[in-house]
Coordinates of C-alpha atoms in Angstrom, one line a residue:
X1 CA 6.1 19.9 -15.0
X2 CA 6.8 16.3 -14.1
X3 CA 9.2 17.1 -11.0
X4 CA 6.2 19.6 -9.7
X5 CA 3.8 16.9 -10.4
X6 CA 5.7 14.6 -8.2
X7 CA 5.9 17.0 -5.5
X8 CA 2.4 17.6 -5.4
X9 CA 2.4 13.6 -5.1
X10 CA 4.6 13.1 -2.3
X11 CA 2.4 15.8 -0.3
X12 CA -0.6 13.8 -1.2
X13 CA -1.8 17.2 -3.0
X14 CA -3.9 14.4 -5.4
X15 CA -5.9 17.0 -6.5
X16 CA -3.6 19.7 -8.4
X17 CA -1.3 16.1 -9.1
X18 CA -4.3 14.6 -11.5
X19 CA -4.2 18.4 -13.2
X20 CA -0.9 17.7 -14.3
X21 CA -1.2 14.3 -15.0
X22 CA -3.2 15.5 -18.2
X23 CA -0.9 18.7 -19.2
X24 CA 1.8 16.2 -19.4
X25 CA 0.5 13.8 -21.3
X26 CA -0.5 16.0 -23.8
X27 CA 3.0 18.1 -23.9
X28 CA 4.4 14.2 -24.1
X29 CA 2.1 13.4 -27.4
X30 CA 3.7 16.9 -28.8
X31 CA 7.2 16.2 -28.1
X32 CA 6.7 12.8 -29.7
X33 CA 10.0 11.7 -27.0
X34 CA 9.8 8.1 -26.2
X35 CA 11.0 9.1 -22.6
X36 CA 9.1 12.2 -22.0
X37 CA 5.9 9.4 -22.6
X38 CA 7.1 7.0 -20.6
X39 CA 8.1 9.8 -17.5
X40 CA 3.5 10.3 -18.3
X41 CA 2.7 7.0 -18.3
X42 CA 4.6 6.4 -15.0
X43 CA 3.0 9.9 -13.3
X44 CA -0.2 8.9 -14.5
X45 CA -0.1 5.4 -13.0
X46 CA 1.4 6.2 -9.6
X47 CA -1.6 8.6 -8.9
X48 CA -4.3 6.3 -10.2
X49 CA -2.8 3.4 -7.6
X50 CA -3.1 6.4 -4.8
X51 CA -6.6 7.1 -6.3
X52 CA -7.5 2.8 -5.8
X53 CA -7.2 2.6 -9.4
X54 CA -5.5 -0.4 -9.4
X55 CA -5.6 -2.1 -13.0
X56 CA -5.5 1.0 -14.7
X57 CA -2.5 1.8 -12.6
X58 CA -0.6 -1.3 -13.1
X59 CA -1.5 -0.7 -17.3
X60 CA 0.3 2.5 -17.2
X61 CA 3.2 1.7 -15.1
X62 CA 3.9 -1.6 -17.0
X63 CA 3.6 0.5 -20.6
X64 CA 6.3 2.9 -18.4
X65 CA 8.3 0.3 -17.7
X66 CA 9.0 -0.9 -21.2
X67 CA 9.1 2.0 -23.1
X68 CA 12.1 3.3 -25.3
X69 CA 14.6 1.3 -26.4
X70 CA 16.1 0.6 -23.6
X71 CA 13.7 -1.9 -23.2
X72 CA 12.5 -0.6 -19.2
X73 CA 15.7 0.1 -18.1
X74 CA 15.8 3.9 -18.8
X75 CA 16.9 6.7 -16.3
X76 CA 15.1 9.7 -15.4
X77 CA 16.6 12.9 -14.6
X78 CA 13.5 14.3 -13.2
X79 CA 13.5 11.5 -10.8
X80 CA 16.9 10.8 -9.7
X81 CA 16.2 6.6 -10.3
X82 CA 16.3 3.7 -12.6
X83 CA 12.8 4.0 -13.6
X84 CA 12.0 -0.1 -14.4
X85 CA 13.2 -0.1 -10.6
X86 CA 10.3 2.8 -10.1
X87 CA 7.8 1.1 -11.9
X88 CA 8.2 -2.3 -10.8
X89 CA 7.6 -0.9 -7.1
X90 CA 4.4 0.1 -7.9
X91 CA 3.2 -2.7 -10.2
X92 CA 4.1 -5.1 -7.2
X93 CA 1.7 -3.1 -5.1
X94 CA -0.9 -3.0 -7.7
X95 CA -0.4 -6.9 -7.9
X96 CA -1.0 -7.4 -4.3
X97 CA -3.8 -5.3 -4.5
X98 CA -5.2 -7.0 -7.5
X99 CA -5.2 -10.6 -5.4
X100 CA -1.8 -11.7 -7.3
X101 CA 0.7 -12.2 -3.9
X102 CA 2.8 -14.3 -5.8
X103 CA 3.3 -11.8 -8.5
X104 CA 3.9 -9.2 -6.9
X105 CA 6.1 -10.6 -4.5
X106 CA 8.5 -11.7 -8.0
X107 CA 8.4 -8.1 -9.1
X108 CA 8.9 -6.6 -6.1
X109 CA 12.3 -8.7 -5.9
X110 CA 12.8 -8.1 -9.8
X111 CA 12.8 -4.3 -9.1
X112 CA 15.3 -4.8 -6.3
X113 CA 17.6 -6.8 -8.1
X114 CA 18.0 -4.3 -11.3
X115 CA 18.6 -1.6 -8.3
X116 CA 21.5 -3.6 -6.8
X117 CA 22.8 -4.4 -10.3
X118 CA 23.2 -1.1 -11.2
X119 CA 24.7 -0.3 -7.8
X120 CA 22.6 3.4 -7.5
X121 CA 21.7 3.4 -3.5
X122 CA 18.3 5.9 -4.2
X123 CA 17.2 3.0 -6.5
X124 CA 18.0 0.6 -4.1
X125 CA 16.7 2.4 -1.1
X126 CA 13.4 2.9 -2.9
X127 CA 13.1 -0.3 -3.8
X128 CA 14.0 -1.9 -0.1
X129 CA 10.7 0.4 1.0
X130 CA 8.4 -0.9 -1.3
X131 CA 9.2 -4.4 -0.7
X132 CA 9.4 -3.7 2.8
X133 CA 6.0 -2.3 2.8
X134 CA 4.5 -5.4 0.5
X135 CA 5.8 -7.9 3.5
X136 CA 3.8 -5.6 6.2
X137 CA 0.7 -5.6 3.1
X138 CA 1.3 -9.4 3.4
X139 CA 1.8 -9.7 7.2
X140 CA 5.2 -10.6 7.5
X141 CA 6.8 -8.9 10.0
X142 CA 10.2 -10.4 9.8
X143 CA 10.7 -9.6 5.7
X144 CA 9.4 -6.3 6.5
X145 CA 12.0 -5.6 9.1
X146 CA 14.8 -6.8 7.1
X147 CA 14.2 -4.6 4.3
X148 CA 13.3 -1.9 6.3
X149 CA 16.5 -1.8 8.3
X150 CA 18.4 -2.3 5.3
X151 CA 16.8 0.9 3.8
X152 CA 17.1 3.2 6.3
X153 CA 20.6 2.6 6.9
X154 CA 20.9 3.3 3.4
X155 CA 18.9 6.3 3.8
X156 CA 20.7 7.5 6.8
X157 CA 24.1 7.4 5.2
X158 CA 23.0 9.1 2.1
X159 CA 20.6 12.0 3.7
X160 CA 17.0 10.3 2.3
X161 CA 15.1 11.5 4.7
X162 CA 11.3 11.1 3.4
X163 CA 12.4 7.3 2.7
X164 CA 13.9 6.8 5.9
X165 CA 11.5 8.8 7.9
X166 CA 9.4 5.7 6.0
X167 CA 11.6 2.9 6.4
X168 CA 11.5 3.7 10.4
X169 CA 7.4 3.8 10.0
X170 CA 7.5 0.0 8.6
X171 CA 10.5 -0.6 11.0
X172 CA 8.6 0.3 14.1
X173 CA 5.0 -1.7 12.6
X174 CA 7.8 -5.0 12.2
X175 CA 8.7 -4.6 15.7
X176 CA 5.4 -4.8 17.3
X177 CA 3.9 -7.2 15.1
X178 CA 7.3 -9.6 16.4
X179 CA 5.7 -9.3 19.8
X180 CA 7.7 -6.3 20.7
X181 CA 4.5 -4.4 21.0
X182 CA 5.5 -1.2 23.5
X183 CA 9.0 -0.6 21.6
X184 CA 7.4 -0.9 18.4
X185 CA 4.6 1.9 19.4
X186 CA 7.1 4.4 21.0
X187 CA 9.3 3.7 17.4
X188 CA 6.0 4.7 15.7
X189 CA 5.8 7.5 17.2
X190 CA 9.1 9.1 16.5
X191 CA 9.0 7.4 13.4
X192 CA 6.0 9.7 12.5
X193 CA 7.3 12.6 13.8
X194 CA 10.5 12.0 11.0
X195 CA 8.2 11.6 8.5
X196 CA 6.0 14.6 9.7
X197 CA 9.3 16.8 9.3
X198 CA 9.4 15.7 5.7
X199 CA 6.6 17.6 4.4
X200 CA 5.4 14.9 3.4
X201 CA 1.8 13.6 3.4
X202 CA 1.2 10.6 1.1
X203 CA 0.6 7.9 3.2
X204 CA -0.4 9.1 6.3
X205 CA -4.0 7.4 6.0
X206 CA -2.6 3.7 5.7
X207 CA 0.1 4.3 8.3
X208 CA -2.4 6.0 10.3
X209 CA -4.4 2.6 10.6
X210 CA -1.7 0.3 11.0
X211 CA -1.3 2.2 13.9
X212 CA -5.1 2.1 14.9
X213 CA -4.3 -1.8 14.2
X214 CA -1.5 -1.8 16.8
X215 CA -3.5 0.6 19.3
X216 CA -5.8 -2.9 18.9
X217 CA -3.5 -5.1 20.0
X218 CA -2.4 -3.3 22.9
X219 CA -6.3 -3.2 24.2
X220 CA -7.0 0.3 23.0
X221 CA -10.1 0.4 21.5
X222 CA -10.9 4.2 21.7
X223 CA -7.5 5.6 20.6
X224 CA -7.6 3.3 17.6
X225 CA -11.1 4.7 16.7
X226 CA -9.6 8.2 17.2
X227 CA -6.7 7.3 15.0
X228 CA -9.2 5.6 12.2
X229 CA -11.1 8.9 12.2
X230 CA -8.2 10.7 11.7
X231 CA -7.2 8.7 9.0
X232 CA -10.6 9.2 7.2
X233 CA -10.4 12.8 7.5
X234 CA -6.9 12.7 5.9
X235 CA -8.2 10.4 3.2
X236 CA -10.9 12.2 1.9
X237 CA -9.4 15.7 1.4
X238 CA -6.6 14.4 -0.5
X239 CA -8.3 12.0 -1.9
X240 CA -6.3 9.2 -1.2
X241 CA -8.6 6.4 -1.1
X242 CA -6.1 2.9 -2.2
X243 CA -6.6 2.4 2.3
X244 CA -10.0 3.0 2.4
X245 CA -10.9 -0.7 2.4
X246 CA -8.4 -1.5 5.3
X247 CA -9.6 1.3 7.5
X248 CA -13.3 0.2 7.1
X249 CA -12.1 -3.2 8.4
X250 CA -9.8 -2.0 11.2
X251 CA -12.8 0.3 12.2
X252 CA -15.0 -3.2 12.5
X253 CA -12.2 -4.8 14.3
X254 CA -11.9 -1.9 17.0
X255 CA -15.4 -1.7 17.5
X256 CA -15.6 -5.5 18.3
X257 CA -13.3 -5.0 20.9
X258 CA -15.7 -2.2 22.1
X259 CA -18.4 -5.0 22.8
X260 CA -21.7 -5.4 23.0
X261 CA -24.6 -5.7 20.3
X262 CA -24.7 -1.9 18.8
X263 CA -21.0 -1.7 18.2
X264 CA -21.6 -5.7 16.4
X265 CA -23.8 -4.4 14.6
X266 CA -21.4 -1.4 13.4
X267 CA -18.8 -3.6 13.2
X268 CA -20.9 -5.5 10.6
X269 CA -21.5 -2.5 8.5
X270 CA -18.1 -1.4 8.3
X271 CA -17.0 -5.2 7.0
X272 CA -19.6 -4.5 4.4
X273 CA -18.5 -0.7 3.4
X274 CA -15.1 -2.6 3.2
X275 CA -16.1 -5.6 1.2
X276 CA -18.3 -3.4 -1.5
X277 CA -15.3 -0.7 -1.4
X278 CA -12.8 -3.5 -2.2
X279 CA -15.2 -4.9 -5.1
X280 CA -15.9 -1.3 -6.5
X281 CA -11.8 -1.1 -6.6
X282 CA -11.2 -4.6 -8.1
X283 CA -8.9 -4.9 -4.8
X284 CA -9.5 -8.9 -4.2
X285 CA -7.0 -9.1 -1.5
X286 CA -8.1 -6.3 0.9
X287 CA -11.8 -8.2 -0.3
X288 CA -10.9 -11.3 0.8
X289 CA -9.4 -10.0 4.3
X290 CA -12.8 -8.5 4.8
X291 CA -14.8 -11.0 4.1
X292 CA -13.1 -13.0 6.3
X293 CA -13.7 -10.8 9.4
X294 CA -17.2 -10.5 8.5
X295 CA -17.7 -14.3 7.7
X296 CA -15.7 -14.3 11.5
X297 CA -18.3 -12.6 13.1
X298 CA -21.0 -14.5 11.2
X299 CA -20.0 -17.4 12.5
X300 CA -19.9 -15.9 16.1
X301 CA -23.0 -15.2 15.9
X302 CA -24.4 -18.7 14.7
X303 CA -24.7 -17.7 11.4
X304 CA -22.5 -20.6 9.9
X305 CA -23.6 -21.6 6.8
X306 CA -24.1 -17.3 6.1
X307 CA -21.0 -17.0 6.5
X308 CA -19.3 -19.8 4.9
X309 CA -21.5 -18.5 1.9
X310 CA -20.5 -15.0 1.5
X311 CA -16.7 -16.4 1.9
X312 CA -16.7 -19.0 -0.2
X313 CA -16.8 -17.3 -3.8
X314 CA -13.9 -14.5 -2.9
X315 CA -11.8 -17.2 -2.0
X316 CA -12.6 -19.5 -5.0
X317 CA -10.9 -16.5 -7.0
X318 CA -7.7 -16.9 -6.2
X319 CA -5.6 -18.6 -8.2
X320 CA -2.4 -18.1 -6.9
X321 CA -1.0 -17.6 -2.9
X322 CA -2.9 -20.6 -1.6
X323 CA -0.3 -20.8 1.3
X324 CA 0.1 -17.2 1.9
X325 CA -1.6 -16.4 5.4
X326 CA -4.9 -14.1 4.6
X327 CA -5.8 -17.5 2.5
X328 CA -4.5 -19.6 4.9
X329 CA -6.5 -18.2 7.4
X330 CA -9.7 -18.0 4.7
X331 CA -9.6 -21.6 4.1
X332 CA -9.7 -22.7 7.5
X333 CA -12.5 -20.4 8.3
X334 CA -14.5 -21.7 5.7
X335 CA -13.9 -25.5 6.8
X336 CA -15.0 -24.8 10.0
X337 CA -17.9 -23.6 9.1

């Protein structure tokens, strides 16, 4: 039940995935097996992050992660991993997500270490990816790349191809991001095409529109829209709405560099769909990164002292992180206006 279920997840089949969620939380409560509830509790919270339900997420995975009495570091047969090395992946996202980036960042590193102390390479490639991706969540190209390179060659020696295919995704983003723009786009593409050849589909939304994000950089306004839509599609028939903040704000960001009043004035909307999404999901991070491109434009516009009001409280929040670079970049917006 719990390897079918975590299929279904890695296809991004969210639907038939929450269906087993409950079945095996309930043939847990019968078994009474400390494991077999900690295996739920881990199911359960991985979907519920892909679903944007962050705290709830990070409450099941952290009750997985310290289950049994091996005190969270338990291994799972279904899964092929240390599982406190699976868990603390996920709660590092959920942190992020949540507005904690120096949390998540420790647990993240936490998850890594137990992976490399107990010398298993799946653990240890897993973990590389999700620390890899929380740098690209963070904008740090350069942490991103190391981890990244560090698990696919991992991957590649060991035949983990869905990781590597993902590794090479994040890779490829680090590249361009360094200022390598062209080589990093033509590495995105083949990277996608690996991943493609997987099966898989979680994911494809949110690596869809850091791709749109790229297609920015490079000047291409209509093929990042394209690749936004494409990604919204995606999203809503699986379901898999943790992204949909960032592509409402991508979506702004492309159609500013469209131009002109109308696609302002949609690019003004979409910073509010992302703002409200990003309240609605409790996601302070992707709310504060929001708010600062519509406070941005705001202040464009004239509107100063509008936009230094609608940032100011977000930012106020935050209680940790005040020299990562979305706040960085939030403090300075809000002193100048």
């Amino acid at each position: 039940m719990k390897g079918l279920g975590h299929v279904y997840h890695v296809r991004a089949n969210l639907r038939e995935v929450t269906r087993l969620v409950e079945e095996t939380e309930e043939l847990a409560k019968r078994s009474g097996d400390p494991a077999r509830q900690a295996e739920a509790d881990h199911l359960a919270g991985v979907v519920s992050f892909h679903l944007g339900q962050f705290q709830y997420s990070r409450d099941r995975l952290a009750r997985s992660a310290q289950a049994g009495e091996y005190r969270g570091r338990y291994y799972s047969e279904v899964y092929g991993i240390d599982m406190s090395v699976f868990c603390r992946a996920y709660m590092s996202h959920c942190d992020w997500h949540l507005g904690y980036p120096v949390r998540s960042l420790q647990i993240a590193e936490e998850g890594l270490a137990v992976a490399r102390q107990i010398s298993h390479p799946f653990s240890i490639a897993l973990a590389l990816n999700y620390l890899a991706m929380l740098h690209q969540f963070r904008r740090e190209p350069d942490a991103a790349l190391q981890a990244a390179v560090e698990s696919r060659d991992i991957c590649a020696e060991f035949r983990f191809d869905y990781y590597g295919a993902w590794a090479s995704l994040v890779r490829a983003w680090a590249i361009a991001e360094s200022g390598r723009l062209d080589e990093g786009l033509a590495d995105f593409d083949a990277g996608f095409e690996d991943f493609r050849r997987t099966s898989a589909g979680l994911r494809i939304p949110h690596h869809l529109g850091l791709l749109a994000a790229l297609q920015r950089k490079a000047g291409n306004a209509m093929a990042g829209l394209q690749l936004i839509n494409q990604a919204v599609v995606i999203a809503d028939e699986s379901l898999e709405s943790w992204c949909d903040v960032e592509l409402h704000r991508e979506r702004g960001e492309l159609l500013l560099l469209v131009g002109g009043e109308e696609a302002e004035n949609q690019a003004d909307a979409e910073f509010e769909a992302a703002i409200e999404t990003a309240a609605a999901q409790g996601a302070k991070l992707p709310e504060l990164r929001a708010s600062v491109a519509r406070a941005r434009l705001q202040a464009a516009r004239g509107m100063r002292q509008q936009a230094h009001d609608s940032l100011a409280p977000i930012y106020s929040w935050f209680s940790e992180g005040l020299e990562t670079g979305d706040l960085v970049e939030a403090r300075k917006l809000l002193a100048d206006s």
